[in-house]
mmCIF file of C-alpha atoms in Angstrom:
data_model
loop_
_atom_site.group_PDB
_atom_site.id
_atom_site.type_symbol
_atom_site.label_atom_id
_atom_site.label_comp_id
_atom_site.label_asym_id
_atom_site.label_seq_id
_atom_site.Cartn_x
_atom_site.Cartn_y
_atom_site.Cartn_z
ATOM 1 C CA MET L 27 -20.372 10.532 6.618
ATOM 2 C CA ALA L 28 -21.636 10.682 10.182
ATOM 3 C CA GLU L 29 -19.320 11.891 12.927
ATOM 4 C CA THR L 30 -19.605 8.470 14.568
ATOM 5 C CA GLU L 31 -18.151 6.903 11.408
ATOM 6 C CA LYS L 32 -15.288 9.412 11.341
ATOM 7 C CA ALA L 33 -14.604 8.700 15.013
ATOM 8 C CA ALA L 34 -14.360 4.976 14.232
ATOM 9 C CA LEU L 35 -11.949 5.691 11.380
ATOM 10 C CA ARG L 36 -9.812 7.846 13.674
ATOM 11 C CA ARG L 37 -9.565 5.015 16.192
ATOM 12 C CA GLN L 38 -8.706 2.530 13.462
ATOM 13 C CA MET L 39 -6.001 4.827 12.070
ATOM 14 C CA VAL L 40 -4.291 4.978 15.462
ATOM 15 C CA GLU L 41 -4.474 1.186 15.694
ATOM 16 C CA ILE L 42 -3.026 0.720 12.175
ATOM 17 C CA CYS L 43 -0.224 3.212 12.874
ATOM 18 C CA ARG L 44 0.799 1.273 15.972
ATOM 19 C CA ARG L 45 0.651 -1.981 13.993
ATOM 20 C CA MET L 46 2.974 -0.365 11.438
ATOM 21 C CA ASN L 47 5.539 0.029 14.210
ATOM 22 C CA THR L 48 5.046 -3.415 15.775
ATOM 23 C CA SER L 49 5.263 -5.086 12.354
ATOM 24 C CA GLY L 50 8.644 -3.428 11.802
ATOM 25 C CA ILE L 51 7.759 -1.517 8.623
ATOM 26 C CA ASN L 52 7.921 1.868 10.330
ATOM 27 C CA GLN L 53 10.439 3.652 12.507
ATOM 28 C CA GLY L 54 9.874 6.724 14.645
ATOM 29 C CA THR L 55 7.637 9.333 12.999
ATOM 30 C CA SER L 56 8.669 8.640 9.395
ATOM 31 C CA GLY L 57 5.438 7.007 8.176
ATOM 32 C CA ASN L 58 2.011 8.467 7.482
ATOM 33 C CA LEU L 59 -1.486 7.220 6.783
ATOM 34 C CA SER L 60 -4.721 8.535 5.279
ATOM 35 C CA VAL L 61 -8.259 7.350 4.601
ATOM 36 C CA ARG L 62 -11.064 8.793 2.488
ATOM 37 C CA THR L 63 -14.174 10.352 4.034
ATOM 38 C CA ALA L 64 -17.345 11.577 2.366
ATOM 39 C CA ASP L 65 -16.043 15.147 2.087
ATOM 40 C CA GLY L 66 -12.255 14.750 2.081
ATOM 41 C CA PHE L 67 -9.867 12.572 4.045
ATOM 42 C CA LEU L 68 -8.311 11.945 7.435
ATOM 43 C CA ILE L 69 -4.518 11.967 7.749
ATOM 44 C CA THR L 70 -1.955 11.493 10.487
ATOM 45 C CA PRO L 71 -0.431 14.656 11.998
ATOM 46 C CA SER L 72 3.122 15.804 11.377
ATOM 47 C CA SER L 73 5.965 14.586 13.613
ATOM 48 C CA MET L 74 3.845 12.907 16.270
ATOM 49 C CA PRO L 75 4.984 9.542 17.714
ATOM 50 C CA TYR L 76 2.382 6.834 17.180
ATOM 51 C CA GLU L 77 2.632 5.586 20.755
ATOM 52 C CA THR L 78 1.346 8.928 22.064
ATOM 53 C CA MET L 79 -1.042 9.746 19.220
ATOM 54 C CA THR L 80 -4.775 9.654 20.015
ATOM 55 C CA PRO L 81 -7.830 9.632 17.723
ATOM 56 C CA ASP L 82 -8.343 13.346 18.428
ATOM 57 C CA ASP L 83 -4.888 14.049 16.956
ATOM 58 C CA ILE L 84 -5.890 12.760 13.508
ATOM 59 C CA VAL L 85 -6.219 15.660 11.052
ATOM 60 C CA GLU L 86 -9.266 16.247 8.859
ATOM 61 C CA MET L 87 -8.440 17.653 5.397
ATOM 62 C CA GLY L 88 -10.317 18.745 2.301
ATOM 63 C CA PHE L 89 -9.143 18.150 -1.240
ATOM 64 C CA ASP L 90 -8.558 21.911 -1.451
ATOM 65 C CA GLY L 91 -5.696 21.560 1.053
ATOM 66 C CA THR L 92 -7.524 23.080 4.041
ATOM 67 C CA TYR L 93 -7.370 21.257 7.371
ATOM 68 C CA VAL L 94 -8.787 21.232 10.877
ATOM 69 C CA GLY L 95 -6.689 20.452 13.949
ATOM 70 C CA HIS L 96 -2.976 19.690 14.071
ATOM 71 C CA ARG L 97 -0.632 20.379 11.169
ATOM 72 C CA PRO L 98 -0.980 17.442 8.737
ATOM 73 C CA SER L 99 1.833 15.143 7.648
ATOM 74 C CA SER L 100 4.359 16.834 5.382
ATOM 75 C CA GLU L 101 3.391 14.281 2.729
ATOM 76 C CA TRP L 102 -0.272 15.368 2.625
ATOM 77 C CA ARG L 103 0.042 16.295 -1.061
ATOM 78 C CA PHE L 104 0.538 12.784 -2.360
ATOM 79 C CA HIS L 105 -2.147 11.461 -0.014
ATOM 80 C CA ARG L 106 -4.581 14.047 -1.384
ATOM 81 C CA ASP L 107 -3.600 13.540 -5.011
ATOM 82 C CA ILE L 108 -3.704 9.747 -4.851
ATOM 83 C CA LEU L 109 -7.117 9.694 -3.141
ATOM 84 C CA ARG L 110 -8.442 12.258 -5.622
ATOM 85 C CA ALA L 111 -7.129 10.384 -8.673
ATOM 86 C CA ARG L 112 -7.729 6.811 -7.532
ATOM 87 C CA THR L 113 -11.407 6.296 -6.815
ATOM 88 C CA ASP L 114 -10.756 2.525 -6.683
ATOM 89 C CA ILE L 115 -8.998 2.843 -3.307
ATOM 90 C CA ASP L 116 -9.771 4.559 0.004
ATOM 91 C CA ALA L 117 -6.561 4.271 2.056
ATOM 92 C CA VAL L 118 -2.941 5.336 1.494
ATOM 93 C CA LEU L 119 -0.038 4.124 3.626
ATOM 94 C CA HIS L 120 3.530 5.427 3.390
ATOM 95 C CA CYS L 121 6.522 4.079 5.301
ATOM 96 C CA HIS L 122 10.295 3.743 5.155
ATOM 97 C CA SER L 123 10.449 -0.027 5.580
ATOM 98 C CA ILE L 124 14.073 -1.168 5.519
ATOM 99 C CA TYR L 125 14.302 -3.485 2.494
ATOM 100 C CA ALA L 126 11.888 -1.553 0.292
ATOM 101 C CA THR L 127 13.879 1.587 1.067
ATOM 102 C CA THR L 128 17.127 -0.249 0.325
ATOM 103 C CA LEU L 129 15.860 -0.971 -3.194
ATOM 104 C CA ALA L 130 14.484 2.562 -3.504
ATOM 105 C CA CYS L 131 17.955 3.943 -2.736
ATOM 106 C CA HIS L 132 19.150 2.152 -5.882
ATOM 107 C CA HIS L 133 16.047 3.207 -7.849
ATOM 108 C CA ARG L 134 15.296 -0.476 -8.456
ATOM 109 C CA THR L 135 11.941 -1.547 -9.753
ATOM 110 C CA ILE L 136 10.936 -4.945 -8.339
ATOM 111 C CA PRO L 137 10.467 -7.290 -11.307
ATOM 112 C CA SER L 138 8.329 -10.433 -11.420
ATOM 113 C CA PHE L 139 11.110 -12.531 -9.897
ATOM 114 C CA HIS L 140 8.415 -14.038 -7.674
ATOM 115 C CA TYR L 141 4.747 -14.482 -8.537
ATOM 116 C CA MET L 142 3.652 -12.528 -5.436
ATOM 117 C CA THR L 143 4.842 -9.345 -7.171
ATOM 118 C CA GLY L 144 1.343 -9.507 -8.638
ATOM 119 C CA VAL L 145 -0.237 -8.423 -5.330
ATOM 120 C CA ALA L 146 0.618 -4.844 -6.317
ATOM 121 C CA GLY L 147 -1.590 -5.193 -9.401
ATOM 122 C CA GLY L 148 0.906 -5.759 -12.206
ATOM 123 C CA THR L 149 4.067 -7.465 -13.387
ATOM 124 C CA THR L 150 6.352 -5.051 -11.517
ATOM 125 C CA ILE L 151 6.454 -2.779 -8.493
ATOM 126 C CA ARG L 152 7.845 0.417 -9.982
ATOM 127 C CA CYS L 153 10.217 2.856 -8.342
ATOM 128 C CA ALA L 154 9.250 6.523 -8.712
ATOM 129 C CA GLU L 155 11.824 9.138 -9.613
ATOM 130 C CA TYR L 156 13.324 10.992 -6.658
ATOM 131 C CA ALA L 157 11.894 14.361 -5.578
ATOM 132 C CA THR L 158 12.182 16.324 -2.332
ATOM 133 C CA PHE L 159 9.826 15.076 0.373
ATOM 134 C CA GLY L 160 6.580 16.965 0.800
ATOM 135 C CA THR L 161 6.674 18.532 -2.665
ATOM 136 C CA GLN L 162 4.227 18.468 -5.556
ATOM 137 C CA ALA L 163 6.981 16.926 -7.674
ATOM 138 C CA LEU L 164 7.092 13.917 -5.345
ATOM 139 C CA SER L 165 3.322 13.571 -5.575
ATOM 140 C CA ASP L 166 3.438 13.726 -9.392
ATOM 141 C CA ASN L 167 6.187 11.094 -9.494
ATOM 142 C CA ALA L 168 4.278 8.811 -7.130
ATOM 143 C CA LEU L 169 1.100 9.060 -9.204
ATOM 144 C CA ALA L 170 3.022 8.077 -12.338
ATOM 145 C CA ALA L 171 4.614 5.059 -10.637
ATOM 146 C CA LEU L 172 1.237 3.976 -9.226
ATOM 147 C CA GLU L 173 -0.545 3.975 -12.580
ATOM 148 C CA GLY L 174 -2.264 0.582 -12.792
ATOM 149 C CA ARG L 175 -0.642 -0.443 -9.503
ATOM 150 C CA LEU L 176 -1.489 -0.619 -5.804
ATOM 151 C CA ALA L 177 2.069 -0.030 -4.572
ATOM 152 C CA CYS L 178 5.308 1.633 -5.569
ATOM 153 C CA LEU L 179 8.726 2.504 -4.223
ATOM 154 C CA LEU L 180 9.830 6.134 -3.956
ATOM 155 C CA GLY L 181 13.351 6.803 -5.178
ATOM 156 C CA GLN L 182 15.752 7.257 -2.243
ATOM 157 C CA HIS L 183 12.786 7.537 0.102
ATOM 158 C CA GLY L 184 10.467 4.582 0.903
ATOM 159 C CA GLN L 185 7.261 2.918 -0.273
ATOM 160 C CA ILE L 186 3.550 3.646 -0.764
ATOM 161 C CA SER L 187 0.814 1.012 -0.551
ATOM 162 C CA LEU L 188 -2.879 1.492 -1.295
ATOM 163 C CA GLY L 189 -6.037 -0.345 -0.307
ATOM 164 C CA LYS L 190 -9.814 -0.231 -0.175
ATOM 165 C CA THR L 191 -9.435 -0.334 3.602
ATOM 166 C CA LEU L 192 -6.790 0.614 6.136
ATOM 167 C CA ASP L 193 -6.208 -3.071 6.913
ATOM 168 C CA ALA L 194 -5.719 -3.834 3.219
ATOM 169 C CA ALA L 195 -3.159 -1.047 2.828
ATOM 170 C CA LEU L 196 -1.206 -2.311 5.836
ATOM 171 C CA TRP L 197 -1.324 -5.897 4.559
ATOM 172 C CA LEU L 198 0.042 -4.801 1.183
ATOM 173 C CA ALA L 199 2.805 -2.668 2.736
ATOM 174 C CA ILE L 200 3.987 -5.701 4.707
ATOM 175 C CA GLU L 201 3.867 -7.843 1.538
ATOM 176 C CA VAL L 202 5.908 -5.247 -0.383
ATOM 177 C CA GLU L 203 8.496 -5.222 2.395
ATOM 178 C CA THR L 204 8.624 -9.039 2.421
ATOM 179 C CA LEU L 205 9.090 -9.156 -1.369
ATOM 180 C CA SER L 206 11.777 -6.468 -1.113
ATOM 181 C CA ARG L 207 13.673 -8.488 1.473
ATOM 182 C CA ILE L 208 13.506 -11.651 -0.637
ATOM 183 C CA TYR L 209 14.636 -9.707 -3.723
ATOM 184 C CA VAL L 210 17.588 -8.122 -1.903
ATOM 185 C CA GLN L 211 18.650 -11.558 -0.651
ATOM 186 C CA ALA L 212 18.146 -13.162 -4.079
ATOM 187 C CA LEU L 213 20.391 -10.505 -5.627
ATOM 188 C CA THR L 214 23.301 -11.722 -3.496
ATOM 189 C CA LEU L 215 23.289 -14.830 -5.723
ATOM 190 C CA GLY L 216 23.009 -12.778 -8.911
ATOM 191 C CA GLU L 217 20.060 -11.431 -10.897
ATOM 192 C CA PRO L 218 17.180 -13.866 -10.346
ATOM 193 C CA PRO L 219 15.189 -15.132 -13.336
ATOM 194 C CA VAL L 220 11.976 -13.247 -14.060
ATOM 195 C CA LEU L 221 8.621 -14.853 -14.760
ATOM 196 C CA PRO L 222 7.373 -14.097 -18.295
ATOM 197 C CA ASP L 223 4.468 -11.719 -18.800
ATOM 198 C CA ASP L 224 2.093 -14.459 -19.968
ATOM 199 C CA GLU L 225 2.630 -16.380 -16.726
ATOM 200 C CA MET L 226 2.148 -13.200 -14.689
ATOM 201 C CA GLU L 227 -1.127 -12.592 -16.524
ATOM 202 C CA ARG L 228 -2.269 -16.027 -15.366
ATOM 203 C CA VAL L 229 -1.145 -15.180 -11.832
ATOM 204 C CA LEU L 230 -3.016 -11.864 -11.894
ATOM 205 C CA GLU L 231 -6.174 -13.565 -13.151
ATOM 206 C CA GLN L 232 -5.927 -16.146 -10.370
ATOM 207 C CA MET L 233 -5.539 -13.338 -7.837
ATOM 208 C CA ARG L 234 -8.542 -11.503 -9.277
ATOM 209 C CA ARG L 235 -10.660 -14.651 -9.054
ATOM 210 C CA MET L 236 -9.630 -15.236 -5.458
ATOM 211 C CA SER L 237 -10.384 -11.622 -4.504
ATOM 212 C CA TYR L 238 -13.915 -12.164 -5.804
ATOM 213 C CA GLY L 239 -14.298 -15.250 -3.616
ATOM 214 C CA GLN L 240 -14.029 -17.652 -6.544
ATOM 215 C CA ALA L 241 -11.986 -20.832 -6.805
ATOM 216 C CA PRO L 242 -8.306 -20.050 -7.520
ATOM 217 C CA ASP L 243 -8.023 -22.647 -10.286
ATOM 218 C CA ALA L 244 -8.731 -21.564 -13.831
ATOM 219 C CA GLU L 245 -11.812 -23.415 -15.015
ATOM 220 C CA GLY L 246 -11.153 -26.138 -17.561
ATOM 221 C CA ILE L 247 -7.454 -26.336 -16.695
ATOM 222 C CA ASN L 248 -7.138 -27.779 -13.208
ATOM 223 C CA ASP L 249 -9.381 -29.605 -10.790
ATOM 224 C CA ILE L 250 -11.679 -27.216 -8.938
ATOM 225 C CA ALA L 251 -11.802 -27.343 -5.149
ATOM 226 C CA ARG L 252 -15.455 -27.620 -4.125
ATOM 227 C CA PRO L 253 -17.473 -28.270 -0.964
ATOM 228 C CA ARG L 254 -18.260 -31.904 -0.297
ATOM 229 C CA GLU L 255 -21.958 -32.675 -0.531
ATOM 230 C CA ALA L 256 -23.615 -33.867 2.625
ATOM 231 C CA VAL L 257 -24.115 -37.631 2.725
ATOM 232 C CA LYS L 258 -27.770 -38.400 2.298
ATOM 233 C CA GLY L 259 -29.550 -40.970 4.440
ATOM 234 C CA GLY L 260 -27.937 -43.385 6.831
#
Protein backbone atom coordinates (compact mmCIF):
# COMPACT_ATOMS: atom_id res chain seq x y z
CA MET A 1 0.00 0.00 0.00
CA ALA A 2 1.45 3.33 -1.07
CA GLU A 3 2.09 6.00 1.54
CA THR A 4 -0.43 8.23 -0.25
CA GLU A 5 -3.11 5.59 0.36
CA LYS A 6 -2.18 5.32 4.04
CA ALA A 7 -2.31 9.11 4.33
CA ALA A 8 -5.84 9.09 2.88
CA LEU A 9 -6.88 6.40 5.36
CA ARG A 10 -5.43 8.44 8.23
CA ARG A 11 -7.47 11.46 7.18
CA GLN A 12 -10.61 9.36 6.85
CA MET A 13 -10.08 7.82 10.30
CA VAL A 14 -9.96 11.27 11.89
CA GLU A 15 -13.15 12.21 10.03
CA ILE A 16 -14.94 9.00 11.12
CA CYS A 17 -13.84 9.48 14.74
CA ARG A 18 -15.31 12.98 14.78
CA ARG A 19 -18.51 11.66 13.20
CA MET A 20 -18.66 9.08 16.01
CA ASN A 21 -18.84 11.96 18.47
CA THR A 22 -21.30 14.10 16.49
CA SER A 23 -23.59 11.10 15.94
CA GLY A 24 -23.74 10.57 19.71
CA ILE A 25 -22.36 7.02 19.78
CA ASN A 26 -19.11 8.05 21.43
CA GLN A 27 -18.18 10.08 24.48
CA GLY A 28 -14.79 11.53 25.34
CA THR A 29 -11.89 9.20 24.51
CA SER A 30 -13.72 5.91 25.13
CA GLY A 31 -14.00 4.72 21.51
CA ASN A 32 -11.38 3.43 19.10
CA LEU A 33 -11.09 2.64 15.41
CA SER A 34 -8.86 0.61 13.11
CA VAL A 35 -8.50 -0.18 9.42
CA ARG A 36 -6.47 -2.79 7.56
CA THR A 37 -3.42 -1.88 5.47
CA ALA A 38 -1.32 -4.06 3.18
CA ASP A 39 1.17 -4.89 5.94
CA GLY A 40 -0.83 -4.45 9.15
CA PHE A 41 -3.35 -1.88 10.31
CA LEU A 42 -3.85 1.71 11.42
CA ILE A 43 -5.42 2.38 14.82
CA THR A 44 -6.36 5.40 16.90
CA PRO A 45 -3.93 6.41 19.67
CA SER A 46 -4.61 5.93 23.36
CA SER A 47 -6.44 8.63 25.36
CA MET A 48 -6.41 11.34 22.71
CA PRO A 49 -9.53 13.50 22.22
CA TYR A 50 -10.88 13.25 18.68
CA GLU A 51 -11.31 17.00 18.34
CA THR A 52 -7.55 17.52 18.68
CA MET A 53 -6.40 14.35 16.92
CA THR A 54 -4.69 14.78 13.53
CA PRO A 55 -3.87 12.24 10.80
CA ASP A 56 -0.25 12.17 12.00
CA ASP A 57 -1.45 10.94 15.40
CA ILE A 58 -2.89 7.72 13.94
CA VAL A 59 -0.74 4.73 14.94
CA GLU A 60 0.63 2.18 12.48
CA MET A 61 0.76 -1.39 13.86
CA GLY A 62 1.86 -4.81 12.67
CA PHE A 63 0.07 -8.04 13.46
CA ASP A 64 3.06 -8.91 15.67
CA GLY A 65 2.04 -6.11 18.07
CA THR A 66 4.81 -3.66 17.11
CA TYR A 67 3.87 -0.05 16.42
CA VAL A 68 5.21 3.24 15.14
CA GLY A 69 4.28 6.60 16.66
CA HIS A 70 2.02 7.22 19.64
CA ARG A 71 0.98 4.49 22.05
CA PRO A 72 -1.96 2.64 20.43
CA SER A 73 -5.43 2.29 21.92
CA SER A 74 -5.54 0.00 24.94
CA GLU A 75 -7.92 -2.19 22.94
CA TRP A 76 -5.40 -2.86 20.15
CA ARG A 77 -5.52 -6.61 20.85
CA PHE A 78 -9.08 -7.16 19.73
CA HIS A 79 -8.56 -4.87 16.73
CA ARG A 80 -5.53 -6.94 15.71
CA ASP A 81 -7.19 -10.29 16.37
CA ILE A 82 -10.42 -9.42 14.58
CA LEU A 83 -8.61 -8.07 11.50
CA ARG A 84 -6.33 -11.12 11.47
CA ALA A 85 -9.19 -13.61 11.81
CA ARG A 86 -11.81 -11.87 9.67
CA THR A 87 -10.50 -11.43 6.15
CA ASP A 88 -14.05 -10.52 5.05
CA ILE A 89 -13.81 -7.11 6.76
CA ASP A 90 -11.26 -4.28 6.83
CA ALA A 91 -12.47 -1.91 9.57
CA VAL A 92 -13.24 -2.30 13.28
CA LEU A 93 -15.11 0.29 15.33
CA HIS A 94 -15.58 0.16 19.11
CA CYS A 95 -17.65 2.58 21.18
CA HIS A 96 -19.62 2.87 24.40
CA SER A 97 -22.89 4.02 22.86
CA ILE A 98 -25.48 4.54 25.59
CA TYR A 99 -28.25 2.05 24.76
CA ALA A 100 -25.99 -0.71 23.47
CA THR A 101 -23.94 -0.36 26.65
CA THR A 102 -27.13 -0.41 28.74
CA LEU A 103 -27.96 -3.84 27.29
CA ALA A 104 -24.34 -4.95 27.64
CA CYS A 105 -24.48 -4.13 31.36
CA HIS A 106 -27.24 -6.74 31.64
CA HIS A 107 -25.39 -9.16 29.33
CA ARG A 108 -28.41 -9.13 27.02
CA THR A 109 -28.17 -10.51 23.54
CA ILE A 110 -30.39 -8.58 21.12
CA PRO A 111 -32.88 -11.08 19.66
CA SER A 112 -34.71 -10.79 16.34
CA PHE A 113 -37.43 -8.63 17.89
CA HIS A 114 -37.10 -6.44 14.80
CA TYR A 115 -36.07 -7.55 11.32
CA MET A 116 -33.22 -5.01 11.21
CA THR A 117 -31.33 -7.19 13.70
CA GLY A 118 -30.26 -8.94 10.50
CA VAL A 119 -27.91 -6.07 9.56
CA ALA A 120 -25.37 -7.63 11.93
CA GLY A 121 -25.38 -10.80 9.81
CA GLY A 122 -27.56 -13.18 11.79
CA THR A 123 -30.69 -13.70 13.86
CA THR A 124 -29.17 -12.11 16.98
CA ILE A 125 -26.58 -9.58 18.08
CA ARG A 126 -24.71 -11.51 20.75
CA CYS A 127 -23.26 -10.15 23.96
CA ALA A 128 -19.72 -11.31 24.74
CA GLU A 129 -18.75 -12.44 28.21
CA TYR A 130 -17.15 -9.76 30.38
CA ALA A 131 -13.35 -9.49 30.60
CA THR A 132 -11.06 -6.67 31.73
CA PHE A 133 -10.54 -4.02 29.06
CA GLY A 134 -7.38 -4.28 27.00
CA THR A 135 -6.80 -7.95 27.79
CA GLN A 136 -6.41 -11.00 25.58
CA ALA A 137 -9.41 -12.51 27.35
CA LEU A 138 -11.59 -9.65 26.10
CA SER A 139 -10.30 -10.17 22.58
CA ASP A 140 -11.03 -13.92 22.76
CA ASN A 141 -14.55 -13.25 24.04
CA ALA A 142 -15.21 -10.69 21.31
CA LEU A 143 -14.05 -13.07 18.58
CA ALA A 144 -16.42 -15.76 19.87
CA ALA A 145 -19.39 -13.36 19.94
CA LEU A 146 -18.56 -12.10 16.43
CA GLU A 147 -18.50 -15.55 14.84
CA GLY A 148 -20.76 -15.28 11.79
CA ARG A 149 -21.66 -11.71 12.78
CA LEU A 150 -20.65 -8.15 11.93
CA ALA A 151 -21.42 -6.71 15.38
CA CYS A 152 -21.59 -7.69 19.02
CA LEU A 153 -22.03 -6.20 22.46
CA LEU A 154 -19.29 -6.53 25.07
CA GLY A 155 -20.50 -7.51 28.52
CA GLN A 156 -20.52 -4.49 30.87
CA HIS A 157 -18.48 -2.55 28.34
CA GLY A 158 -19.88 -1.43 24.94
CA GLN A 159 -20.18 -2.57 21.33
CA ILE A 160 -18.04 -3.55 18.34
CA SER A 161 -19.10 -3.11 14.71
CA LEU A 162 -17.23 -4.29 11.62
CA GLY A 163 -17.24 -3.28 7.98
CA LYS A 164 -15.47 -3.54 4.65
CA THR A 165 -14.91 0.21 4.93
CA LEU A 166 -14.69 2.76 7.72
CA ASP A 167 -18.00 4.28 6.59
CA ALA A 168 -19.67 0.86 6.70
CA ALA A 169 -18.44 0.20 10.23
CA LEU A 170 -19.75 3.57 11.41
CA TRP A 171 -23.11 3.00 9.70
CA LEU A 172 -23.47 -0.37 11.42
CA ALA A 173 -22.48 1.00 14.84
CA ILE A 174 -25.22 3.63 14.54
CA GLU A 175 -27.72 0.93 13.48
CA VAL A 176 -26.75 -1.24 16.47
CA GLU A 177 -27.26 1.72 18.79
CA THR A 178 -30.65 2.49 17.20
CA LEU A 179 -31.77 -1.15 17.57
CA SER A 180 -30.54 -1.15 21.18
CA ARG A 181 -32.57 1.95 21.97
CA ILE A 182 -35.72 0.48 20.41
CA TYR A 183 -35.17 -2.80 22.29
CA VAL A 184 -34.69 -1.04 25.64
CA GLN A 185 -37.88 0.95 25.05
CA ALA A 186 -39.80 -2.14 23.89
CA LEU A 187 -38.79 -3.94 27.09
CA THR A 188 -40.67 -1.34 29.14
CA LEU A 189 -43.85 -2.92 27.75
CA GLY A 190 -42.63 -6.46 28.42
CA GLU A 191 -40.59 -8.94 26.39
CA PRO A 192 -41.34 -8.22 22.72
CA PRO A 193 -42.22 -11.09 20.38
CA VAL A 194 -39.33 -12.48 18.35
CA LEU A 195 -39.42 -13.18 14.63
CA PRO A 196 -38.98 -16.90 13.86
CA ASP A 197 -35.74 -18.13 12.33
CA ASP A 198 -37.35 -18.98 8.98
CA GLU A 199 -38.57 -15.39 8.60
CA MET A 200 -35.14 -14.06 9.58
CA GLU A 201 -33.58 -16.29 6.93
CA ARG A 202 -35.83 -14.61 4.37
CA VAL A 203 -34.82 -11.21 5.75
CA LEU A 204 -31.12 -12.09 5.55
CA GLU A 205 -31.50 -13.30 1.97
CA GLN A 206 -33.27 -10.07 1.03
CA MET A 207 -30.44 -8.09 2.63
CA ARG A 208 -27.83 -10.14 0.77
CA ARG A 209 -29.61 -9.53 -2.54
CA MET A 210 -29.80 -5.81 -1.88
CA SER A 211 -26.11 -5.64 -0.94
CA TYR A 212 -25.32 -7.15 -4.34
CA GLY A 213 -27.38 -4.46 -6.07
CA GLN A 214 -30.23 -6.83 -6.90
CA ALA A 215 -33.95 -6.28 -6.49
CA PRO A 216 -35.03 -6.77 -2.84
CA ASP A 217 -38.01 -8.95 -3.75
CA ALA A 218 -37.52 -12.68 -3.89
CA GLU A 219 -38.05 -13.79 -7.47
CA GLY A 220 -41.26 -15.69 -8.09
CA ILE A 221 -42.86 -14.44 -4.87
CA ASN A 222 -43.51 -10.73 -5.24
CA ASP A 223 -43.61 -8.24 -8.07
CA ILE A 224 -40.12 -7.11 -9.06
CA ALA A 225 -39.36 -3.40 -9.24
CA ARG A 226 -37.79 -2.70 -12.63
CA PRO A 227 -36.80 0.31 -14.73
CA ARG A 228 -39.49 1.58 -17.06
CA GLU A 229 -38.60 1.14 -20.71
CA ALA A 230 -38.24 4.29 -22.73
CA VAL A 231 -41.29 5.06 -24.86
CA LYS A 232 -40.46 4.43 -28.48
CA GLY A 233 -41.47 6.84 -31.22
CA GLY A 234 -43.77 9.80 -30.86
